[in-house]
Each structure stands twice: as C-alpha cells, then as structure tokens.
Short mmCIF file of C-alpha atoms in Angstrom, two decimals:
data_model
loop_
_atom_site.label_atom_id
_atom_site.label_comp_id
_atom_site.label_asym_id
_atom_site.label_seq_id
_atom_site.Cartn_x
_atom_site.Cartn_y
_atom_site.Cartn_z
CA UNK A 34 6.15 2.59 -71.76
CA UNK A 35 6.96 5.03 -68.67
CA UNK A 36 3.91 4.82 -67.80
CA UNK A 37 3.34 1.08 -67.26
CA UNK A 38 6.61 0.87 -66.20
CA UNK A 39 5.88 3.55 -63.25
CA UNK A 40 2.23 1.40 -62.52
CA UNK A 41 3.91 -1.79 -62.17
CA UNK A 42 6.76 -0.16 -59.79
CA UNK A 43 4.00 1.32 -57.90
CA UNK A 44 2.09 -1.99 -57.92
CA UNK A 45 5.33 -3.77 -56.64
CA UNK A 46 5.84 -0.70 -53.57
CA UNK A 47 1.99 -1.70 -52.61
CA UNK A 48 2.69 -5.22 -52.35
CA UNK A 49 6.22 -4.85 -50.13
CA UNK A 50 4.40 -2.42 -48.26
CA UNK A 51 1.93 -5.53 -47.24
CA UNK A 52 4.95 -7.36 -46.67
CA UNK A 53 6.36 -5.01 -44.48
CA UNK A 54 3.48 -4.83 -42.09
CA UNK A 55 3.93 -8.26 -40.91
CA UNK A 56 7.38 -7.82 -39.87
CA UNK A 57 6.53 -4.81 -37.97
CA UNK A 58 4.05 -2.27 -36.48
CA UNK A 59 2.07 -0.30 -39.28
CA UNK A 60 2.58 2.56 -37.73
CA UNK A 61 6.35 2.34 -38.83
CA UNK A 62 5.43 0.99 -41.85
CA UNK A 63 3.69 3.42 -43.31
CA UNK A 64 6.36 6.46 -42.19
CA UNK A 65 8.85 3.97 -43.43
CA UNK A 66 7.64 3.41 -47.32
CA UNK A 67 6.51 7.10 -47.62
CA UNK A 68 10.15 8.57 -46.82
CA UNK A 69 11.91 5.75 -49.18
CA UNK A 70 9.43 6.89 -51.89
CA UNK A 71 9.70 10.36 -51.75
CA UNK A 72 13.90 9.49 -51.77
CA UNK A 73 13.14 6.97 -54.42
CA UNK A 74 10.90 9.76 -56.64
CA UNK A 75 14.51 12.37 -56.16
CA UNK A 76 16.80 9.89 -57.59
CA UNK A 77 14.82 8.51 -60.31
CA UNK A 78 13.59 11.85 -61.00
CA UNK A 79 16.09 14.02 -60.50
CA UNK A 80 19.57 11.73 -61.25
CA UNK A 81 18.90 8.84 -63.12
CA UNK A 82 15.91 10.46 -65.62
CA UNK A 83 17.06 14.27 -65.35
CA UNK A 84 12.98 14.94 -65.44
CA UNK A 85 13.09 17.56 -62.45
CA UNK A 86 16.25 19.59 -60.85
CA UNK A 87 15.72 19.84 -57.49
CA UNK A 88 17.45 22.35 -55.64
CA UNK A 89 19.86 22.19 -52.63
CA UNK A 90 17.14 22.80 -50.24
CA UNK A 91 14.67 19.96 -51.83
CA UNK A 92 17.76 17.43 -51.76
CA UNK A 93 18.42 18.55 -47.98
CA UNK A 94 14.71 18.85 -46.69
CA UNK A 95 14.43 15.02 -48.33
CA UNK A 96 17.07 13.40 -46.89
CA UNK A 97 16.30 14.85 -43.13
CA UNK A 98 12.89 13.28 -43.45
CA UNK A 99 14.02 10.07 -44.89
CA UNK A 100 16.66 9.95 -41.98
CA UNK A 101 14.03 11.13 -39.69
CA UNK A 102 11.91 8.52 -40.23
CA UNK A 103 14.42 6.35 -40.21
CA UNK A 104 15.34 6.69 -36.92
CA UNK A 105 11.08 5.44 -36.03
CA UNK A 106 12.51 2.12 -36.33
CA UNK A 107 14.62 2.30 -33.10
CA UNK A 108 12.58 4.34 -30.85
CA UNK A 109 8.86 3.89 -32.37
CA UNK A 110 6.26 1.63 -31.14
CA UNK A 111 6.46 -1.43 -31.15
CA UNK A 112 4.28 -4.46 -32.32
CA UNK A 113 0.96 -4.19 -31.82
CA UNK A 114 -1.38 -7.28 -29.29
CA UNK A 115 -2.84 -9.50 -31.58
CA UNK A 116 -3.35 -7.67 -34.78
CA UNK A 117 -3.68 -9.91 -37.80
CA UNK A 118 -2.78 -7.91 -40.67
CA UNK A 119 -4.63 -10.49 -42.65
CA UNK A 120 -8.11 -10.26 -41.34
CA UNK A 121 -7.83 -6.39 -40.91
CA UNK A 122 -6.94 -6.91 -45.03
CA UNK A 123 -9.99 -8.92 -45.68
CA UNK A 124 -12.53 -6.65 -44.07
CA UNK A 125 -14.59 -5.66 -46.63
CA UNK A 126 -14.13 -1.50 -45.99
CA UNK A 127 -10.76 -2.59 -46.94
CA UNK A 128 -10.93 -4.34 -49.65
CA UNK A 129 -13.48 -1.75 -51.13
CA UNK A 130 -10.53 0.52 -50.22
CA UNK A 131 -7.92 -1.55 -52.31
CA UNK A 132 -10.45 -2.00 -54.95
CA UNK A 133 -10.94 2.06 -55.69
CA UNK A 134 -7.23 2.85 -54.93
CA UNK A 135 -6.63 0.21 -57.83
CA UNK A 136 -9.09 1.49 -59.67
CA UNK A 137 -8.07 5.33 -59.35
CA UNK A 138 -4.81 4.32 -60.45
CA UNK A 139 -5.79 2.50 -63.43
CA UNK A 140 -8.07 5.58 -64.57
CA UNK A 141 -5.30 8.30 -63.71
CA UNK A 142 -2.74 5.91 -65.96
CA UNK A 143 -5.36 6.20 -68.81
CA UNK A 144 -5.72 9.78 -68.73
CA UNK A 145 -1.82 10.54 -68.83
CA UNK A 146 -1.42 8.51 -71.87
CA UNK A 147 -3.14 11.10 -74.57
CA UNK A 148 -0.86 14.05 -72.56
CA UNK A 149 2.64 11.75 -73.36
CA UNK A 150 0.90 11.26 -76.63
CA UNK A 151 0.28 14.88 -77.57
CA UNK A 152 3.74 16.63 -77.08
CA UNK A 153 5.79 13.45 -77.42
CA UNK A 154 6.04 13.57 -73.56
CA UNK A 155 7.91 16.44 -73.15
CA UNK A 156 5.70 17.71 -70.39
CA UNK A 157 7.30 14.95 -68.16
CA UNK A 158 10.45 14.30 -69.81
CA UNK A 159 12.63 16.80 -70.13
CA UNK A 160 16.03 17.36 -69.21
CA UNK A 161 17.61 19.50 -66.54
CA UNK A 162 21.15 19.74 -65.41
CA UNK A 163 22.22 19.50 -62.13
#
C-alpha cells in the first residue's frame, strides 16, 4: 500500500511540476520542486512516518537549500522568449524521455514489492526516535 501510495504522490509531483513550468522559467522550476521534495522526503520520513532519524546537521543542511533555492524565485532568471512548454513536451526525444522515466518507475515499484513482502517491510519501516 506504501508503495502505490508513494507512486501516485510521485505521479502527482510530475504533473505540478508541468504545471509549474508554465507559470515560470524552468530553470526555477526545476531548483524549485527538487528542494520542496527533498523537505517533503524529511518530514514524511523523518516526522510523520519515523522511517529515518535524521540528525541536526541533515535537518540544517536541508532547510538552507530549500531556503536557498527559495530565494531563485526573486533574483533568478526570468521567463524565457517564446518557449512553448507544450511543443518542447511533444517532441518526440521527450516523450521517449517521459515514456522510460514512467517506465523505470513502474519496474523499480515492482521490484520493491517482494523486499516489503519478505521481512514484513521492516527494511523501510522502522521506527526511530527523534
């Protein structure tokens, strides 16, 4: 179930992260959704699912780059001269690309299912305190 459930929030991040592009450069885009995922990945994680402690230094060295980038949004570039997020998306090198990142992820979800299955998933899910 953690599984699917981690797929389809990683689906949803994929599709606001098309979104996002046409409300801004790509270039900030791209910063932007990697530092909310990796302070996404040490909340979930580390507070809500108590899978992973994460020391002071992790917690600190996250939230100066999510803050970091951040801050791209005021003094990063800015849109971009005619660029049509749409036809760059339905070039065929990128849909191919799409297609075997989809794919990837599919075939990475398959293999973790026998490891949850074999130890009752307590290589991922065990609990730390804080």
């Amino acid at each position: 179930l953690f599984v699917f459930l981690h797929v389809f929030i990683l689906l949803i991040a994929a599709v606001m992260s098309i979104v996002g592009s046409f409300f801004g450069p790509v270039s900030i885009a791209v910063p932007v959704q990697t530092g909310s995922q990796l302070l996404f990945n040490v909340v979930a994680m580390g507070i809500v699912l108590h899978m992973r402690a994460f020391d002071k230094a992790q917690r600190t060295g996250t939230y100066v780059v999510f803050f970091s980038v951040l801050s791209l949004i005021d003094v990063g570039p800015g849109l971009q001269d005619g660029q049509d997020v749409m036809e760059l998306l339905s070039q065929p090198d990128s849909f191919a690309w799409s297609i075997i990142l989809s794919a990837a992820m599919v075939v990475a979800a398959i293999f973790t299912l026998p490891l949850l299955r074999s130890d009752g998933g307590a290589m991922f899910f065990h609990r730390h305190s804080f």
